[in-house]
XYZ file of C-alpha atoms in Angstrom:
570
model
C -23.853 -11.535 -6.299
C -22.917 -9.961 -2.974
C -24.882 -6.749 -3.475
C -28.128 -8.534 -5.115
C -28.284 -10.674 -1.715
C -28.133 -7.510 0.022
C -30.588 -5.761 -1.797
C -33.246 -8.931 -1.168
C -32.198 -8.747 2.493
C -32.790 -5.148 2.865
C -35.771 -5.262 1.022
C -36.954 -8.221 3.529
C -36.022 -5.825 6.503
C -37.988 -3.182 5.843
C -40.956 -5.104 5.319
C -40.615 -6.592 8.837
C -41.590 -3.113 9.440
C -39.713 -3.174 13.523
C -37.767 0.111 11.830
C -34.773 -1.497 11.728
C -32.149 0.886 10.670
C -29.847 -0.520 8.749
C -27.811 0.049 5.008
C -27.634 -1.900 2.022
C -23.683 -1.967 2.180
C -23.750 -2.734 5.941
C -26.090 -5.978 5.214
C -23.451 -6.892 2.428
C -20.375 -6.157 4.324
C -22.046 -9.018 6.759
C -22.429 -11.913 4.209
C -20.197 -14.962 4.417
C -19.059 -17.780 2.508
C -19.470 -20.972 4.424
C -18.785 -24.373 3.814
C -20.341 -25.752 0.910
C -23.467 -27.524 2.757
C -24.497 -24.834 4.248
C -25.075 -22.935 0.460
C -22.937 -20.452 -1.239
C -23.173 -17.401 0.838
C -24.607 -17.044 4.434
C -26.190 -13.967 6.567
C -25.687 -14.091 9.958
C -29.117 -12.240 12.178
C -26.984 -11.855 15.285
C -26.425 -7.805 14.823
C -30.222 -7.686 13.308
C -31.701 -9.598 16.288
C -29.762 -7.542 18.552
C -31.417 -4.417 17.323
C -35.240 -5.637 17.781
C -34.344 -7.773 20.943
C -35.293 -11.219 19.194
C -33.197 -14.006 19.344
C -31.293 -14.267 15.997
C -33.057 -17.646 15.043
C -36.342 -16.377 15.109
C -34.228 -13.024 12.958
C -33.599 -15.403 10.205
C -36.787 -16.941 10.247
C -38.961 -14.264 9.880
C -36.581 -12.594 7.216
C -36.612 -15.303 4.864
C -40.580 -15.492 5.342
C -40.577 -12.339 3.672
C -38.825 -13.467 0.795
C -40.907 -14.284 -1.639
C -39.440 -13.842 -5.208
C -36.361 -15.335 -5.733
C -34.194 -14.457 -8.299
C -33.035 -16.381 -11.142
C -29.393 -16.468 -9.824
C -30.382 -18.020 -6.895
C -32.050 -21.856 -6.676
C -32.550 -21.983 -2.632
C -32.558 -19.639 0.148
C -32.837 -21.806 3.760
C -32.153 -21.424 7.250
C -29.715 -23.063 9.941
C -30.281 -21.532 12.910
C -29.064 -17.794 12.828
C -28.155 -18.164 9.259
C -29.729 -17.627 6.095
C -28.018 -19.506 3.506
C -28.387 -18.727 0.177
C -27.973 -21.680 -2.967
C -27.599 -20.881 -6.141
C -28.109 -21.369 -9.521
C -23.923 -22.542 -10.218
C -24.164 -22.126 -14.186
C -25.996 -18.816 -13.971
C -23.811 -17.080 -12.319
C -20.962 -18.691 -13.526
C -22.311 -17.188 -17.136
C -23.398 -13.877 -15.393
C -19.949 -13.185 -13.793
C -17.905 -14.342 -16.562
C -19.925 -12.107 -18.759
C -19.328 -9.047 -16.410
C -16.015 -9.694 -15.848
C -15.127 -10.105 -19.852
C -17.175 -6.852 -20.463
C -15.403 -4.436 -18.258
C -11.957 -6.028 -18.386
C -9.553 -3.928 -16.590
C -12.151 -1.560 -15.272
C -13.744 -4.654 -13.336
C -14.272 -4.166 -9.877
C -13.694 -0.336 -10.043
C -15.997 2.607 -8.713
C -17.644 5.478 -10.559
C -18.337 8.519 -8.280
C -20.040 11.714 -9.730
C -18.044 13.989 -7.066
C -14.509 12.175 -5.675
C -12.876 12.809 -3.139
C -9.507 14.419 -3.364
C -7.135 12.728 -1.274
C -3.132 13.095 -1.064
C -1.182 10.592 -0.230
C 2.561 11.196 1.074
C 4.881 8.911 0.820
C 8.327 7.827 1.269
C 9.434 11.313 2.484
C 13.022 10.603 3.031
C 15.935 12.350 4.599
C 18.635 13.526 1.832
C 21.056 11.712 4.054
C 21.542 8.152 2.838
C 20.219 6.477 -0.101
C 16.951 4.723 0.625
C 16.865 1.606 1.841
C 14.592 -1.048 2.598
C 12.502 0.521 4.764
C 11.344 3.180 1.991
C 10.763 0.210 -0.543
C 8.111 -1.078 1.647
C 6.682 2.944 2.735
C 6.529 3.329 -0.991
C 5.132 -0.053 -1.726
C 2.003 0.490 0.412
C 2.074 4.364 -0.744
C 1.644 3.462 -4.646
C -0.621 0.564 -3.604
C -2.659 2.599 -1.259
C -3.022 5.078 -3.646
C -4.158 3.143 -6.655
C -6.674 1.417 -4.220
C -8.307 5.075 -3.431
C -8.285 5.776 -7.546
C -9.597 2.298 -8.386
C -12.529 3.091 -5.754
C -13.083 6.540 -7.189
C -11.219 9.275 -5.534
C -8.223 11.620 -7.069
C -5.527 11.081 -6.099
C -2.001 13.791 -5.444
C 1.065 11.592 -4.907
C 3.311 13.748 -2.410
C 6.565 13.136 -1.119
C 8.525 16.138 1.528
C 12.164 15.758 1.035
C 13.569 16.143 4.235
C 16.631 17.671 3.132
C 17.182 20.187 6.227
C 18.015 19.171 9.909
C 20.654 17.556 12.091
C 20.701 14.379 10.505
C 21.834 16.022 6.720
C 24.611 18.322 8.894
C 26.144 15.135 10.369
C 26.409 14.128 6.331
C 27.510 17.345 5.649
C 30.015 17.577 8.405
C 32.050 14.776 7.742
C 32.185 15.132 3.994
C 33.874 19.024 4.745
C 36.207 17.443 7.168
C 37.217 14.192 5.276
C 35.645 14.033 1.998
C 38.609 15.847 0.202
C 35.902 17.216 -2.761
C 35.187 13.672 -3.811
C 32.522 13.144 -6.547
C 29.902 11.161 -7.679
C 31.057 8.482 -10.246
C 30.051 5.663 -12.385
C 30.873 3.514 -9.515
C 29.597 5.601 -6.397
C 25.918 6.290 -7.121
C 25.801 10.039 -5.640
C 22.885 9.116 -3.203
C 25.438 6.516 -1.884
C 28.358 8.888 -1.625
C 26.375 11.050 0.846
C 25.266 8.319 2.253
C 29.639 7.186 3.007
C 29.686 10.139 4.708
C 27.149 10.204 7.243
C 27.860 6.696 8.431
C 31.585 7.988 8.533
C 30.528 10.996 11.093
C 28.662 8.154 13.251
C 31.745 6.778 13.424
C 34.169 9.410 13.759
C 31.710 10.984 16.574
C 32.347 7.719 18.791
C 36.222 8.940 19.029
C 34.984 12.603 19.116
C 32.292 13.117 21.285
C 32.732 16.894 20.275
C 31.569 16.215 16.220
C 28.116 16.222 17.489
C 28.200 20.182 19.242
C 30.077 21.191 15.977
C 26.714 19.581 13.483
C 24.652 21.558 15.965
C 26.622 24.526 15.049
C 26.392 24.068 11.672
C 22.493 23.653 11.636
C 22.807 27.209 13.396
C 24.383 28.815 10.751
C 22.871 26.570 7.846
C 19.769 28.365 9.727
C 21.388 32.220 10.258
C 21.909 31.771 6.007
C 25.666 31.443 6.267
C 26.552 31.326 2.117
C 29.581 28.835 2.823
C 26.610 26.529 4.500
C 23.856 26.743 2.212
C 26.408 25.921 -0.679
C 27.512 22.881 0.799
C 23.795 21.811 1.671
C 22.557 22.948 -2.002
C 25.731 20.352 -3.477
C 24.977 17.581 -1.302
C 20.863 17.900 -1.715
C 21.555 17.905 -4.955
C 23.229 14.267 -5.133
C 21.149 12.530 -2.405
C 17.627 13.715 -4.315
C 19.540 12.648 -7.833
C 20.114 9.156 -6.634
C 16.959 9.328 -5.064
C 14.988 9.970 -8.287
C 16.839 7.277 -10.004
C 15.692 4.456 -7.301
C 12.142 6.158 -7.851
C 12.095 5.397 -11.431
C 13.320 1.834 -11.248
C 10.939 0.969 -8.353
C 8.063 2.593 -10.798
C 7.392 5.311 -8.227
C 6.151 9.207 -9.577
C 5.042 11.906 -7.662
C 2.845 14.733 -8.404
C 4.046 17.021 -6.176
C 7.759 17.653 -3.947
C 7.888 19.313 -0.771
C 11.085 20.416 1.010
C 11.757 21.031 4.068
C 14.547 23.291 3.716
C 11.632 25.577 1.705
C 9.075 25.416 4.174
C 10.503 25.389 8.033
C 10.815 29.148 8.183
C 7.222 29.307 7.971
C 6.468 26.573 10.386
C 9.097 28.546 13.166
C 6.838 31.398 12.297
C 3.585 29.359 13.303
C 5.282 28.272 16.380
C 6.388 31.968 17.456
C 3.048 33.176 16.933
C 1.432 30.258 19.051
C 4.318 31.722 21.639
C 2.673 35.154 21.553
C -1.168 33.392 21.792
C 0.106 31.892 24.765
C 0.040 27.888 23.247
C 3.335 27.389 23.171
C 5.581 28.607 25.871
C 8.894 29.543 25.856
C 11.913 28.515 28.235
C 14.674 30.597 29.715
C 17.177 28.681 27.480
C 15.329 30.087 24.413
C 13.714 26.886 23.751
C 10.113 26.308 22.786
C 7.530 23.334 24.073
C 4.376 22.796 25.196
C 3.188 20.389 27.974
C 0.151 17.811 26.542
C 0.202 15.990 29.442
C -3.749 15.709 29.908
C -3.343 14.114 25.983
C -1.434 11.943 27.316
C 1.977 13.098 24.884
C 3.993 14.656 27.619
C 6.100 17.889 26.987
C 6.951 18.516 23.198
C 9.886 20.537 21.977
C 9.064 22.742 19.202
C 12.160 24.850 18.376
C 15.694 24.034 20.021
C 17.435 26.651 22.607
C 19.666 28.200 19.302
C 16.333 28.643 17.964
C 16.401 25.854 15.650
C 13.668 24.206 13.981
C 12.746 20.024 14.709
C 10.531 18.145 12.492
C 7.535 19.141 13.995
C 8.104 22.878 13.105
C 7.659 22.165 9.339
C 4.921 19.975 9.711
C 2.700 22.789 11.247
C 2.712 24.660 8.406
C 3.133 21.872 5.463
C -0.599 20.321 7.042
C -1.836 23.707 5.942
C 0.084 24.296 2.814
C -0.885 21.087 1.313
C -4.921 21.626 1.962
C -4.998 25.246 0.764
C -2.929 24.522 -2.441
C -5.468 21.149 -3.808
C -8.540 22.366 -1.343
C -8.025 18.361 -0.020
C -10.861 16.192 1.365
C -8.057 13.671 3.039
C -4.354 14.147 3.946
C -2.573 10.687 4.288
C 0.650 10.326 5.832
C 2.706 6.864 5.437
C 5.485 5.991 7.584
C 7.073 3.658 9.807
C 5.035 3.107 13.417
C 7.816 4.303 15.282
C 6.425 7.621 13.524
C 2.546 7.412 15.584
C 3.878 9.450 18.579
C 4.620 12.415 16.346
C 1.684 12.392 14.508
C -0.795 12.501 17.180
C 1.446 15.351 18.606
C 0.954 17.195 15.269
C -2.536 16.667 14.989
C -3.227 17.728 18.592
C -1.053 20.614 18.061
C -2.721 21.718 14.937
C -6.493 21.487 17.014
C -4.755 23.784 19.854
C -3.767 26.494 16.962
C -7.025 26.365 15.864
C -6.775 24.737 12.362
C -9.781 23.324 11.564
C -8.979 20.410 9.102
C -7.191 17.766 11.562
C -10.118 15.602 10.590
C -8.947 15.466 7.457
C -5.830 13.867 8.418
C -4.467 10.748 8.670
C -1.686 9.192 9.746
C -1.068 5.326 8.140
C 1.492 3.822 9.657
C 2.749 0.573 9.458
C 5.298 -2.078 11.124
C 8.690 -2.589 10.507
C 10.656 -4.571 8.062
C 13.942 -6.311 9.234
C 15.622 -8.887 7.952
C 17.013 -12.179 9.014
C 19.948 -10.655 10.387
C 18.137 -8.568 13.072
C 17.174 -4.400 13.188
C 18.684 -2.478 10.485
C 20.631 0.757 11.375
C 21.156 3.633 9.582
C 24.135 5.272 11.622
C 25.774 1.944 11.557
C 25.528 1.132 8.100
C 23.622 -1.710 8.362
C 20.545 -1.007 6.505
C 19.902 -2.752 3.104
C 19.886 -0.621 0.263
C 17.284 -0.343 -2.117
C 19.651 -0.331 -4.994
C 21.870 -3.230 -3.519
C 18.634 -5.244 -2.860
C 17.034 -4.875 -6.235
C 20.151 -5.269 -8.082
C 20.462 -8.571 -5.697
C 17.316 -9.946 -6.113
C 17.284 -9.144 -10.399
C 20.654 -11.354 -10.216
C 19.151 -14.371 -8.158
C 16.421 -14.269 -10.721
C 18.565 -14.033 -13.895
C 20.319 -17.435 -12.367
C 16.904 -18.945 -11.850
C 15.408 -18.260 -15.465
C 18.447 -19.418 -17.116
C 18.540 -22.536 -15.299
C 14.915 -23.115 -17.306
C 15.411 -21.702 -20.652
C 17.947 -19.644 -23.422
C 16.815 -16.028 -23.261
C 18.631 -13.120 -25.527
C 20.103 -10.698 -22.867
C 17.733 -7.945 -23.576
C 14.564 -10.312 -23.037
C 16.715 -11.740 -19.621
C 16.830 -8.024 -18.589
C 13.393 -7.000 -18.604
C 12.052 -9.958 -17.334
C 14.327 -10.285 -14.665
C 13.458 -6.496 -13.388
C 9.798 -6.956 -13.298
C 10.104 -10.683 -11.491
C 12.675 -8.540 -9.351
C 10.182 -6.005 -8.779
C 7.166 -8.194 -8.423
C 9.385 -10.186 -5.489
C 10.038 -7.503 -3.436
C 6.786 -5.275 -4.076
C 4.557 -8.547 -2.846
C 6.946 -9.813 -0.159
C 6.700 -6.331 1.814
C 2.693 -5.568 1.143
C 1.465 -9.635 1.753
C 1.878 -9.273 5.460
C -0.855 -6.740 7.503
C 0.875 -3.110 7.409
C 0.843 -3.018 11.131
C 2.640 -5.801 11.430
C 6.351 -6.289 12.126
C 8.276 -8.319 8.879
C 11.447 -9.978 8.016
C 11.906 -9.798 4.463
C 14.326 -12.859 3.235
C 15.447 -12.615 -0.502
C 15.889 -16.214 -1.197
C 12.645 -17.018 0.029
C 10.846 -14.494 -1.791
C 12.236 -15.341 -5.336
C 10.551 -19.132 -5.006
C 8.304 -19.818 -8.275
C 6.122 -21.985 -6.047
C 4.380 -20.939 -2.601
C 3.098 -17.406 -1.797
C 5.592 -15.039 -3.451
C 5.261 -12.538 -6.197
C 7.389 -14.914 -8.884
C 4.959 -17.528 -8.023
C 1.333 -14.973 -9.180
C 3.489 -13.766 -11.966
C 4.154 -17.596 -13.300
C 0.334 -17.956 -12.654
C -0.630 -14.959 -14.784
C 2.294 -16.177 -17.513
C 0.179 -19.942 -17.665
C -2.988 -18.661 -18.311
C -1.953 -16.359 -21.046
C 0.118 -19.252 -22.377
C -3.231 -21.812 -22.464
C -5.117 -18.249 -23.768
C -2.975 -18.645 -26.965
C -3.235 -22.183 -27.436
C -6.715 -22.001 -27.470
C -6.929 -19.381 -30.682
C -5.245 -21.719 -32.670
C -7.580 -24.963 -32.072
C -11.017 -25.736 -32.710
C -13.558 -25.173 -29.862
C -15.618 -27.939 -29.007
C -19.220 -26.127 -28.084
C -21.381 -27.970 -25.546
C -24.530 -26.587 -23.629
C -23.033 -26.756 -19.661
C -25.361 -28.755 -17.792
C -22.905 -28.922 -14.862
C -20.099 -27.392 -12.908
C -16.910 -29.157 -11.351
C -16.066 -28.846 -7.840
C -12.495 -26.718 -9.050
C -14.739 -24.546 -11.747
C -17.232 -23.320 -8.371
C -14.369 -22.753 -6.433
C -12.514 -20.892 -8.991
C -15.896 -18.651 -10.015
C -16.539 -18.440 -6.139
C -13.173 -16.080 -5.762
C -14.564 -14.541 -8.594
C -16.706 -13.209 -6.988
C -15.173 -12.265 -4.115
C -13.131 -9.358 -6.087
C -15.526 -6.615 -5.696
C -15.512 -6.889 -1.356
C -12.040 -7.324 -1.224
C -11.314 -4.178 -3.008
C -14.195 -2.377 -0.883
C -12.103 -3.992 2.284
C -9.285 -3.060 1.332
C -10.190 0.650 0.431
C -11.887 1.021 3.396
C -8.894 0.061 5.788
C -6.738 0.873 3.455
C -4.679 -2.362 3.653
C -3.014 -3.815 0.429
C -2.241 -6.806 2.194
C -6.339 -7.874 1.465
C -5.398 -7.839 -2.162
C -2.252 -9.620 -2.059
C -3.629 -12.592 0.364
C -7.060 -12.639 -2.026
C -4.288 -12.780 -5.072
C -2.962 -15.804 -3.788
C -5.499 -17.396 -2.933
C -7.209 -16.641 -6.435
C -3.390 -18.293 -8.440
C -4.039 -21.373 -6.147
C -7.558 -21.566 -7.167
C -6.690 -21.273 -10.859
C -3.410 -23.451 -10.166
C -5.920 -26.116 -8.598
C -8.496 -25.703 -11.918
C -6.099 -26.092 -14.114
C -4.606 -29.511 -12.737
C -7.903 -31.167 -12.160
C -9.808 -29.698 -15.390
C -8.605 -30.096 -18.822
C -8.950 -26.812 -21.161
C -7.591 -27.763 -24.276
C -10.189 -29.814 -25.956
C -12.443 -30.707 -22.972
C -15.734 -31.123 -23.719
C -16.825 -27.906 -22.003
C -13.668 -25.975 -23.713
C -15.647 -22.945 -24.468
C -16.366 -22.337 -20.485
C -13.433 -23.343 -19.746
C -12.047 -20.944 -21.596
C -13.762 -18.425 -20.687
C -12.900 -19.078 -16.818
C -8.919 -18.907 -17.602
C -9.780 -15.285 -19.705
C -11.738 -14.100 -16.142
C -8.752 -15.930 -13.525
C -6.421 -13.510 -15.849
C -7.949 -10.435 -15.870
C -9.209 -10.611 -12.297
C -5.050 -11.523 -11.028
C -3.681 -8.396 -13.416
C -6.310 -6.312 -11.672
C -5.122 -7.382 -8.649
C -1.539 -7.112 -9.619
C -2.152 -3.791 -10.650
C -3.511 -2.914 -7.355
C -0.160 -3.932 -5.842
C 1.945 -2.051 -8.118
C 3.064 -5.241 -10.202
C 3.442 -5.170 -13.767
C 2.518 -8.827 -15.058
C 4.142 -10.588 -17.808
C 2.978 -12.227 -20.564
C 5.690 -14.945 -20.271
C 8.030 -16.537 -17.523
């Protein structure tokens, strides 16, 4: 209803005929919802009024003056001071929406574009140190979100993730597993992600009573570097397991990529972009050997590029991976997720790449977002703190096996499933609900409540209106023209039709956390309906009906949006 508003507005505008520039999505990017009295949707002149030098009351005035058909949807259109308010016709586009909605099912509220945009998004890009952790469920929470977001509004999407399996922090691993790991395996019990994993919080602590540990991972970076065979073996065995266990996690958190980058393939070539910005005077180079340049006037300070042995950093690779990634898809957008301790090294990169003269930097961007601790304070790799993504999902599936027991017999197989996707749909929602840039604590118990705003609770919501969906085929309708709407049946067809912006919001800022507030807000809606307005043989059963088939098609959309499978069942 949004956009029809917004075409009558901009049609209004231009017949003012003050040349007031201004688009169609603009104008409906601008409407509100108010309260109830004041209509069902609102336009505030202030921005309009700004642009002629009127004040905004006389705006809205002589806009809705030159409104003179009004469509059927719509029964009023008045103004309140600034505002236009728009009433309108409840059962209209109750039917309308409902209609819409049941016609394009899961396709509802996506975009068609005759040329998309081809956009890849990288994500979790982890070091082949440690199993992931916590941290990488929420970078590859907002990575499969984000990306389904950009495909939902029309754009193709390359999932990308660079394995970061080269560098000081997989030596340290490396190190300690030569010294102390007496050629111990991977077993049924010791994930092999996990084993490497052992090792490098074993050199963290074997470096506090040996100070020295720390010159001799240097040393072995060197050679790893100078293609010592004894080095590269070792690397090539432990890569191995870390990216095994890795892929595993992937799997169970429903993550794929399209496309794997590794850095141990691709920093030769970035050291060679870096020498040659030595020769073109860019970069300069110290009497130690080492490489930097000073961005001072960008306000980034001095920035190593390769280490006095010559050794690459993490910025080395990246040089040449921006490139490699754009000329192998010919890319309108690069997106790079990570943590926002990350944002001082992107906007190094990027200014680096502008000084070498690539000319795509505008196509990149880096979307970072805030941490996630948990109630116990800052996890810490090093120190073994960190909460592993295995240990947590494997955690969270047992809380909720304990909980659906408590309510019902279930065979073990059903228990299984059910209990991974509640699992999953717990911790997917609990780390995209808050704003990305935000800081988070994620608590486990908290999250796996069936009531309040947690991923158990939109699942259960989903589960109920399926469950009232099958009642219904097996009972007689009771067919009666609608005459009138309930308080809790606008309210419900009002979020509706809010769908459609919130997507468009939420692709635009790229921010999941729209869709996961809007999909709570939608279950308590529904939740609200369904307590105040009988279904099952009501008077208005049909409609009613037809409003629980919309609620769950809208919340799987939404749900799908998130990365959450829905069941049909709690």
């Amino acid at each position: 209803m949004q956009k029809e508003i917004a075409k009558l507005l901009k049609k209004a505008v231009d017949e003012l005929g003050e040349n007031v520039e201004i688009k169609e999505e603009e104008i409906e990017s601008k409407i509100e919802i108010p309260n109830s009295e004041n209509g069902d949707y609102a336009f505030p002149c202030f921005s309009l009024a700004g642009k002629i030098k009127i004040p905004p009351v006389d705006m809205a005035l002589q806009i809705r003056e030159k409104i003179k058909k009004i469509p059927d949807a719509i029964k009023d259109i008045q103004t309140k001071g600034p505002y236009i308010n728009f009433f309108l016709d409840r059962i209209t586009l109750a039917k309308n929406i409902i209609l819409e909605i049941k016609k394009q099912g899961d396709n509802f509220g996506k975009s068609a574009i005759k040329n998309p945009k081809k956009t890849m998004v990288e994500f979790p890009s982890p070091n082949t140190n440690k199993p992931l952790h916590l941290g990488h469920l929420k970078n590859m929470s907002i990575g499969e979100s984000v990306s389904r977001i950009l495909e939902f509004s029309g754009e193709k999407v390359i999932r990308a993730n660079l394995n970061n399996d080269r560098g000081i922090h997989i030596c340290k691993s490396m190190l300690a597993y030569k010294k102390f790991g007496k050629n111990k395996k991977p077993s049924k019990k010791l994930k092999s992600d996990h084993l490497v994993g052992d090792f490098y919080v074993l050199f963290a602590q074997k470096a506090k009573q040996n100070p020295k540990l720390e010159n001799e991972a240097h040393e072995m970076l060197r050679k790893w570097e100078a293609g010592d065979s004894e080095i590269l073996a070792l690397a090539k065995k432990m890569n191995k397991w870390a990216l095994d266990g890795q892929k595993q996690t992937y799997e169970k958190f429903g993550i794929h990529h399209d496309r794997e980058y590794f850095e141990s393939e691709i920093y030769s070539k970035g050291k060679e972009i870096v020498l040659d910005g030595v020769k073109k005077r860019i970069f300069q180079q110290q009497e130690d050997g080492s490489v930097k340049i000073n961005l001072e006037q960008e306000g980034l300070g001095e920035k190593y590029l390769l280490r006095p042995d010559g050794t690459s950093l993490y910025i080395t690779q990246d040089l040449y991976l921006a490139k490699l990634k754009l000329d192998e898809f010919d890319l309108d957008s690069s997106i790079y997720i990570t943590g926002s301790e990350q944002e001082y090294h992107f906007k190094v990169l990027f200014s680096l790449l502008k000084k070498l003269g690539f000319n795509f930097s505008e196509q990149l961007h880096h979307l970072s977002y805030g941490m996630v601790n948990i109630p116990e304070g800052k996890m810490k790799s090093r120190e073994g703190t960190v909460v592993d993504a295995d240990d947590l999902i494997e955690k969270i599936q047992d809380l909720v096996k304990k909980e659906l027991t408590k309510r019902e017999k279930i065979l073990k197989k059903e228990l299984e499933k059910r209990s991974s996707t509640i699992a999953l749909a717990t911790i997917k929602y609990s780390l995209l609900k808050t704003d990305i840039k935000k800081t988070m604590v994620f608590n486990p118990k908290e999250s796996i409540k069936f009531e309040g705003n947690t991923g158990p609770y939109l699942l259960y919501s989903y589960a109920r209106a399926n469950s009232i969906l099958k009642k219904s085929k097996n009972k007689k309708s009771n067919k009666k023209n609608l005459t009138e709407l309930e308080p809790h049946e606008i309210e419900l067809i009002k979020k509706f039709s809010e769908f459609k912006k919130i997507i468009t919001n939420s692709y635009k800022n790229l921010n999941p956390s729209l869709i996961a507030n809007y999909s709570y807000q939608l279950a308590q809606t529904f939740n609200e309906f369904y307590h105040s307005c009988p279904v099952i043989g009501s008077e208005n059963e049909d409609f009613r009906i037809s409003l629980v088939e919309s609620f769950r098609i809208i919340l799987k959309n939404s749900l799908y949006l998130l990365g959450i499978d829905v069941l049909e069942k709690m």
